[in-house]
Coordinates of C-alpha atoms and ligand atoms in Angstrom, one line a residue:
M28 CA 0.0 0.0 0.0
G29 CA 1.4 3.4 -0.9
Y30 CA 1.8 6.3 1.5
F31 CA -1.2 8.2 0.2
E32 CA -3.5 5.2 0.6
M33 CA -2.2 4.6 4.1
T34 CA -2.9 8.2 5.1
G35 CA -6.2 8.4 3.3
D36 CA -8.2 8.0 6.5
L37 CA -6.3 10.9 8.1
D38 CA -7.1 13.1 5.1
A39 CA -10.8 12.2 5.5
R40 CA -10.7 12.9 9.3
A41 CA -9.0 16.3 8.6
H42 CA -11.8 17.2 6.2
E43 CA -14.3 16.1 8.8
I44 CA -12.7 18.3 11.5
L45 CA -12.8 21.4 9.4
T46 CA -16.4 20.7 8.5
E47 CA -17.4 19.9 12.1
N48 CA -15.7 23.1 13.4
D49 CA -17.3 25.2 10.6
R50 CA -19.9 27.5 12.2
G51 CA -21.3 28.8 8.9
G52 CA -18.7 30.9 7.1
Y53 CA -16.2 30.9 9.9
T54 CA -14.3 28.1 11.7
I55 CA -13.7 27.7 15.4
P56 CA -10.2 26.4 16.4
T57 CA -11.6 23.6 18.5
K58 CA -14.8 22.7 20.4
G59 CA -14.9 23.8 24.0
L60 CA -11.6 25.6 24.5
Y61 CA -12.0 28.1 21.7
P62 CA -15.6 28.8 20.6
F63 CA -15.1 31.9 18.4
Q64 CA -13.2 32.9 15.3
W65 CA -9.5 33.4 15.9
N66 CA -7.3 35.5 13.5
W67 CA -4.3 33.3 12.6
D68 CA -6.2 30.1 13.1
S69 CA -8.6 31.2 10.4
A70 CA -5.8 32.0 8.0
F71 CA -4.3 28.6 8.4
V72 CA -7.8 27.0 8.2
A73 CA -8.2 28.7 4.8
L74 CA -5.1 26.8 3.6
G75 CA -6.7 23.6 4.6
F76 CA -10.1 24.3 3.0
A77 CA -8.2 25.3 -0.2
T78 CA -7.2 21.7 -0.7
F79 CA -10.8 20.6 -1.2
D80 CA -13.1 23.6 -1.4
Q81 CA -11.5 26.8 -2.7
N82 CA -14.7 28.8 -2.4
R83 CA -15.0 28.0 1.3
A84 CA -11.3 29.0 1.8
W85 CA -12.0 32.5 0.5
T86 CA -15.1 32.7 2.7
E87 CA -13.0 32.0 5.8
I88 CA -10.8 35.0 5.0
E89 CA -13.8 37.2 4.1
S90 CA -15.5 36.4 7.3
L91 CA -12.4 37.1 9.4
L92 CA -12.1 40.5 7.7
E93 CA -15.6 41.3 8.8
G94 CA -14.0 41.8 12.2
Q95 CA -11.7 44.5 10.9
W96 CA -12.1 48.0 12.5
E97 CA -12.2 51.2 10.5
N98 CA -8.6 52.0 11.4
G99 CA -7.4 48.8 9.8
F100 CA -6.9 46.8 13.0
L101 CA -7.7 43.1 12.7
P102 CA -8.5 41.6 16.1
H103 CA -7.3 38.3 17.4
I104 CA -10.8 37.1 18.2
V105 CA -14.1 37.9 16.4
F106 CA -16.9 37.1 18.9
R107 CA -19.8 36.2 16.7
R108 CA -22.0 35.1 19.6
D109 CA -21.8 35.1 23.3
D110 CA -20.4 32.0 24.9
P111 CA -20.0 31.8 28.7
T112 CA -17.6 28.9 28.3
Y113 CA -14.8 31.2 27.3
F114 CA -13.0 33.9 29.3
P115 CA -12.2 36.8 28.6
G116 CA -15.4 37.4 26.6
P117 CA -16.6 40.6 24.8
K118 CA -17.5 42.5 28.0
E119 CA -13.9 42.3 29.3
W120 CA -12.5 43.8 26.0
G121 CA -14.9 46.7 25.9
T122 CA -14.6 47.2 22.1
A123 CA -18.3 48.0 21.4
K124 CA -17.6 51.6 20.3
H125 CA -15.0 50.5 17.8
H126 CA -16.9 47.9 15.7
W127 CA -20.3 46.5 15.1
I128 CA -19.2 42.9 15.8
P129 CA -17.8 42.4 19.3
T130 CA -14.0 41.7 19.0
S131 CA -10.9 41.5 21.2
G132 CA -8.7 44.6 21.3
I133 CA -5.3 43.0 20.4
T134 CA -4.1 41.4 17.2
Q135 CA -2.2 38.2 16.2
P136 CA 0.7 37.2 13.9
P137 CA -0.1 38.5 10.4
V138 CA 0.0 35.3 8.4
L139 CA -3.0 36.3 6.3
A140 CA -1.3 38.0 3.4
T141 CA 0.9 34.9 2.9
V142 CA -2.2 32.7 2.8
L143 CA -3.9 35.1 0.5
R144 CA -0.9 34.8 -1.9
E145 CA -1.0 31.0 -1.6
L146 CA -4.7 30.9 -2.5
F147 CA -4.1 33.3 -5.4
E148 CA -1.2 31.3 -6.9
T149 CA -2.8 27.9 -6.5
G150 CA -6.4 28.6 -7.3
T151 CA -8.4 28.9 -10.5
P152 CA -7.3 32.2 -12.1
D153 CA -10.7 33.8 -12.7
L154 CA -12.1 32.9 -9.3
V155 CA -9.0 34.1 -7.4
R156 CA -8.7 37.4 -9.2
Q157 CA -12.3 38.2 -8.4
R158 CA -12.1 37.2 -4.7
M159 CA -8.7 38.7 -4.1
K160 CA -9.3 42.2 -5.4
P161 CA -11.7 43.4 -2.6
L162 CA -9.6 41.7 0.1
F163 CA -6.2 43.2 -0.9
P164 CA -6.9 46.8 0.3
K165 CA -8.2 45.4 3.6
V166 CA -5.1 43.3 4.3
L167 CA -2.9 46.3 3.2
A168 CA -4.8 48.4 5.7
W169 CA -4.1 45.9 8.5
H170 CA -0.4 46.0 7.6
A171 CA -0.5 49.8 7.7
W172 CA -2.1 49.5 11.2
Y173 CA 0.6 47.2 12.3
H174 CA 3.4 49.5 11.1
A175 CA 1.7 52.5 12.7
N176 CA 0.7 50.9 16.0
R177 CA 3.3 48.2 16.8
A178 CA 6.5 49.7 15.3
V179 CA 9.3 50.1 17.8
G180 CA 10.2 53.7 16.9
N181 CA 12.1 53.7 13.6
T182 CA 14.0 50.5 14.3
G183 CA 12.0 48.1 12.1
M184 CA 11.3 45.8 15.1
V185 CA 7.7 45.0 15.8
A186 CA 6.3 45.0 19.3
I187 CA 3.5 43.0 21.0
A188 CA 1.3 44.6 23.6
H189 CA 0.2 41.3 25.1
P190 CA 1.7 37.8 25.0
W191 CA -1.3 36.6 23.1
E192 CA -0.3 39.0 20.2
S193 CA 2.8 36.8 19.7
G194 CA 0.5 33.7 19.3
R195 CA 3.1 32.0 21.5
D196 CA 1.3 32.9 24.7
N197 CA 3.3 31.5 27.6
L198 CA 6.8 31.5 26.0
P199 CA 9.4 31.9 28.8
D200 CA 10.6 35.1 26.9
W201 CA 7.5 36.8 28.3
D202 CA 8.1 35.9 32.0
A203 CA 10.4 38.8 32.9
P204 CA 8.4 41.5 31.1
L205 CA 5.1 40.0 32.6
G206 CA 6.7 40.2 36.0
D207 CA 6.6 44.0 35.6
V208 CA 2.8 44.1 35.1
D209 CA 1.3 45.3 38.4
I210 CA -1.7 43.1 39.3
S211 CA -2.5 44.8 42.6
D212 CA -5.8 46.0 41.3
L213 CA -6.7 42.9 39.3
E214 CA -10.5 42.5 39.0
P215 CA -11.7 39.1 40.2
Y216 CA -12.2 36.6 37.4
E217 CA -12.7 32.9 36.7
R218 CA -10.5 31.0 34.3
K219 CA -12.4 28.8 31.8
D220 CA -9.6 27.3 29.9
V221 CA -8.7 24.8 32.7
T222 CA -12.2 23.4 32.6
H223 CA -11.6 22.2 29.1
V224 CA -8.0 21.1 29.1
N225 CA -5.6 19.5 31.6
Q226 CA -4.1 22.4 33.5
D227 CA -0.6 21.0 33.3
M228 CA -0.9 21.8 29.6
R229 CA -2.0 25.4 30.0
P230 CA -0.4 28.7 31.1
Q231 CA 0.0 29.1 34.8
Q232 CA -1.9 31.4 37.2
F233 CA 1.1 33.9 37.2
D234 CA 0.6 34.3 33.4
Y235 CA -3.2 34.4 33.4
D236 CA -3.5 37.1 36.1
R237 CA -1.3 39.3 33.9
Y238 CA -3.0 38.4 30.7
V239 CA -6.3 39.6 32.2
R240 CA -4.7 42.7 33.7
L241 CA -3.4 43.6 30.3
V242 CA -6.8 43.1 28.7
H243 CA -8.3 45.5 31.3
F244 CA -5.5 48.0 30.7
G245 CA -6.3 48.2 27.0
R246 CA -10.0 48.4 27.7
D247 CA -9.5 51.2 30.2
I248 CA -7.4 53.3 27.8
G249 CA -10.1 52.7 25.0
W250 CA -7.4 50.8 23.0
D251 CA -5.8 54.2 22.3
R252 CA -2.7 53.9 20.1
D253 CA -0.6 56.6 21.7
R254 CA -1.3 55.5 25.2
M255 CA -0.6 51.9 24.3
V256 CA 2.8 52.7 22.8
E257 CA 3.8 55.0 25.8
E258 CA 2.1 53.3 28.7
S259 CA 1.5 49.6 28.1
P260 CA 3.1 47.7 31.0
F261 CA 4.0 45.0 28.5
W262 CA 5.8 46.2 25.3
V263 CA 8.2 43.7 23.9
A264 CA 9.8 43.3 20.4
D265 CA 9.1 39.8 19.2
V266 CA 11.2 37.9 16.6
G267 CA 8.1 35.9 15.6
V268 CA 5.9 38.8 14.7
T269 CA 8.7 40.9 13.3
S270 CA 9.5 38.0 10.9
I271 CA 5.9 37.1 10.1
L272 CA 5.1 40.7 9.2
L273 CA 8.2 41.0 7.0
R274 CA 7.2 37.8 5.2
A275 CA 3.6 39.0 4.9
D276 CA 4.8 42.4 3.5
R277 CA 6.8 40.5 0.8
D278 CA 3.8 38.4 -0.1
L279 CA 1.5 41.4 -0.2
L280 CA 4.1 43.1 -2.5
A281 CA 3.8 40.2 -4.9
L282 CA 0.0 40.7 -5.0
A283 CA 0.4 44.5 -5.4
Q284 CA 2.6 43.8 -8.4
V285 CA -0.1 41.6 -9.9
L286 CA -2.7 44.2 -9.3
G287 CA -0.4 47.0 -10.6
D288 CA -1.0 49.0 -7.4
Y289 CA 2.0 51.4 -7.6
A290 CA 1.3 53.3 -4.4
A291 CA 1.1 50.0 -2.4
I292 CA 4.2 48.7 -4.1
A293 CA 6.2 51.8 -2.9
Q294 CA 4.8 51.5 0.6
L295 CA 5.5 47.8 0.9
E296 CA 9.0 48.2 -0.3
A297 CA 9.7 50.7 2.4
W298 CA 8.2 48.5 5.1
I299 CA 10.3 45.5 3.8
A300 CA 13.5 47.5 4.0
K301 CA 12.6 48.5 7.6
G302 CA 11.6 44.9 8.6
E303 CA 15.0 43.6 7.4
E304 CA 16.7 46.2 9.7
G305 CA 14.5 45.2 12.6
I306 CA 15.3 41.5 12.3
D307 CA 19.0 42.4 12.2
R308 CA 18.7 44.3 15.4
L309 CA 17.2 41.3 17.2
W310 CA 20.4 39.3 16.7
N311 CA 21.8 38.4 20.1
D312 CA 25.5 37.5 20.3
K313 CA 25.1 36.2 23.8
V314 CA 23.1 33.2 22.6
F315 CA 24.0 33.3 18.9
A316 CA 20.4 33.6 17.8
Y317 CA 17.6 36.1 17.1
T318 CA 15.8 36.8 20.5
S319 CA 13.0 38.9 21.8
Y320 CA 13.7 42.3 23.3
N321 CA 12.0 44.0 26.3
I322 CA 11.6 47.6 25.2
R323 CA 10.6 48.9 28.6
R324 CA 13.8 47.6 30.3
D325 CA 16.1 47.6 27.3
T326 CA 17.0 43.9 27.9
R327 CA 17.2 40.9 25.6
A328 CA 15.6 37.5 26.5
D329 CA 18.8 35.5 26.0
M330 CA 16.7 32.4 25.3
V331 CA 15.9 30.5 22.0
G332 CA 13.0 28.5 20.7
G333 CA 11.0 27.7 17.6
G334 CA 10.4 31.4 16.9
T335 CA 14.1 32.0 16.7
L336 CA 14.0 30.2 13.3
L337 CA 11.3 32.4 11.8
P338 CA 13.7 34.9 10.2
F339 CA 14.2 32.2 7.5
Y340 CA 10.5 32.5 6.8
A341 CA 11.0 36.3 6.5
G342 CA 13.6 35.6 3.8
V343 CA 16.6 36.4 6.0
A344 CA 19.5 34.0 6.0
D345 CA 22.7 35.8 6.9
P346 CA 25.6 33.5 5.9
N347 CA 27.5 34.5 9.1
R348 CA 24.7 33.4 11.3
L349 CA 23.7 30.1 9.6
D350 CA 26.0 27.8 11.5
A351 CA 24.9 29.2 14.9
L352 CA 21.2 28.8 14.0
F353 CA 21.6 25.3 12.6
A354 CA 23.7 24.3 15.7
H355 CA 20.6 25.2 17.8
M356 CA 18.4 23.1 15.6
D357 CA 20.7 20.1 15.7
R358 CA 21.1 20.4 19.4
W359 CA 17.3 20.3 19.8
W360 CA 17.1 17.2 17.5
G361 CA 19.8 15.6 19.6
R362 CA 17.7 16.1 22.7
C363 CA 14.2 15.4 21.4
E364 CA 12.8 12.7 19.1
F365 CA 10.8 15.3 17.2
G366 CA 11.2 18.9 16.2
V367 CA 10.7 21.8 16.3
P368 CA 10.2 22.4 20.1
S369 CA 8.6 25.8 20.9
F370 CA 11.3 26.4 23.5
D371 CA 14.9 25.3 24.1
P372 CA 14.9 21.8 25.6
D373 CA 18.2 22.5 27.3
H374 CA 16.8 25.5 29.2
K375 CA 15.6 25.1 32.8
K376 CA 12.2 26.6 31.8
F377 CA 11.6 24.0 29.2
D378 CA 8.4 22.0 29.9
S379 CA 7.6 19.4 27.3
I380 CA 3.8 19.5 27.7
R381 CA 3.0 23.1 28.8
Y382 CA 1.7 24.9 25.7
W383 CA 4.4 27.2 24.4
R384 CA 7.2 26.2 26.8
G385 CA 8.2 23.1 24.8
P386 CA 5.5 21.4 22.8
I387 CA 5.6 21.3 19.0
W388 CA 2.9 23.2 17.0
A389 CA 2.1 22.1 13.5
V390 CA 1.6 25.7 12.4
V391 CA 5.0 26.9 13.6
N392 CA 6.6 23.9 11.9
W393 CA 4.8 24.8 8.7
L394 CA 6.3 28.4 8.9
V395 CA 9.8 27.1 9.8
A396 CA 9.7 24.5 7.0
R397 CA 8.4 27.0 4.5
G398 CA 11.2 29.4 5.5
L399 CA 14.0 26.8 5.3
S400 CA 12.7 25.5 2.0
D401 CA 12.5 29.0 0.4
M402 CA 16.0 29.8 1.6
G403 CA 17.4 26.6 0.0
F404 CA 17.7 24.4 3.1
E405 CA 15.5 21.7 1.7
A406 CA 16.8 18.7 3.7
R407 CA 16.1 20.5 7.0
A408 CA 12.7 21.7 5.7
E409 CA 11.8 18.1 4.8
R410 CA 12.8 16.9 8.3
V411 CA 10.5 19.4 9.9
R412 CA 7.6 18.6 7.5
S413 CA 8.0 14.8 8.0
N414 CA 8.3 15.2 11.8
T415 CA 5.0 17.1 11.7
Q416 CA 3.3 14.4 9.7
T417 CA 4.6 11.6 11.9
L418 CA 3.4 13.4 15.0
I419 CA -0.1 13.7 13.5
E420 CA -0.1 10.1 12.2
N421 CA 0.7 8.9 15.7
A422 CA -1.3 11.2 17.9
G423 CA -4.0 12.7 15.8
F424 CA -5.1 16.3 15.2
R425 CA -4.1 17.6 18.6
E426 CA -3.4 21.2 19.6
N427 CA 0.3 20.5 20.1
F428 CA 2.7 17.6 20.7
C429 CA 5.4 16.7 23.3
P430 CA 8.8 16.8 21.5
A431 CA 10.3 14.1 23.6
T432 CA 7.5 11.4 23.2
G433 CA 5.3 12.7 20.5
V434 CA 2.3 12.4 22.8
G435 CA -0.6 14.8 21.8
C436 CA -1.3 17.7 24.2
G437 CA -3.9 20.4 24.8
G438 CA -7.2 20.3 22.8
H439 CA -8.4 17.6 20.4
D440 CA -9.6 17.8 16.8
F441 CA -7.8 21.1 16.2
S442 CA -8.8 22.9 13.0
W443 CA -5.3 24.3 12.2
T444 CA -3.6 21.0 12.8
A445 CA -6.1 19.4 10.3
A446 CA -5.4 22.3 7.9
I447 CA -1.6 21.9 8.1
W448 CA -2.0 18.1 7.5
L449 CA -4.0 18.7 4.4
N450 CA -1.6 21.3 3.1
L451 CA 1.4 19.1 3.7
Q452 CA -0.3 16.2 1.9
H453 CA -1.1 18.5 -0.9
Q454 CA 2.5 19.6 -1.1
N455 CA 3.7 15.9 -1.0
R456 CA 1.3 15.0 -3.9
A457 CA 2.6 18.0 -5.9
R458 CA 6.2 16.8 -5.3
V459 CA 5.4 13.3 -6.4
A460 CA 3.6 14.5 -9.5
A461 CA 6.5 16.8 -10.5
Ligands
DGY2 C1 -6.4 32.1 24.8 O1 -5.7 31.2 25.1 O2 -7.6 32.2 25.2 C2 -5.9 33.2 24.1 O3 -6.9 34.0 23.5 C3 -5.0 32.8 23.0 O4 -5.2 33.5 21.8

């Protein structure tokens, strides 16, 4: 039996998960834990739908963009209905005066433009041109919002105002900056996440108290840009978001060229030049890697993880830094059966099952593999892709996976894990056919 016959059941199950999590034009990440539409989840979900229903893939992006505010901001959650099983819900975010659909007040890693380009290049030409045209200015407006609201001065580095904006919520990089968030006036609240998932696989109370305090800080300043930049108690430049935005700017530039939008082309080229500068500034000679930077304290995190490899995805592969970055990767593979761990397995803060402190995430592996492959490191890319597939074959469509044992962690039947599986299968078939 060939590989594609053996994995046919998994393809069918991945379809089913996307269909079961479809709430009518938008897809929830998983039942129970995440009952609304999440920003980067939906972008990845569109990649999955595109393998069997192009029309539905475009609809996912269109519905996500219904959550966009007039100033271009694209929230990390679009609350399409109330659901008391999730906290913090719409009331905590206080965004009613900003948009007609309740949303959160923070954003998430901007993978959308990259997905848009992928749909454009792999879809039926007439359909994609017609669907892409109205979406392009909206995604461009979100990028403009990013550059105006999350730029670290003129450095090209991109800041996050909440750990959730990194998408890598409880990464140890955020521990020190979170420690500076004063929680003495924290309003009482009840966590809901630990009622859905084993609490050893979730962020700890230290993190959650500060997550909630930061939500209330944003609500209390009315999500005002200037006050956020000047006063947010958490303001950290992230390698992940800086890289993802740079890559997304490059992909949007490719679309602007197709559309012949010269103003957008000039703007995107300027942002790209800045982004390259920003990534360069995040290089840290102490650990020979790109690391996050706490702007408020002018300190670097001195720790490495899966996000450290995302500059490849941004199209950055400085020849003087390759050996050091590959040495980290090889060291991790020496320590763990599977890659890429979300955090350094040799660090004392590594925790193989706790969310972003060690477990492997299919979506980050997809970004890392795409970056390595685009930069010409195909053997490494293939290892990351095949590790991802093996993990899913053995443990199913889990939220994340233990790098030491491959055991599935967090939520079950995750939309984005299903979507990545379908996309990887699609890539494999294309490779076999070529
Ligand atoms: C959560 O875990 O609830 C956060 O919203 C992550 O985005």
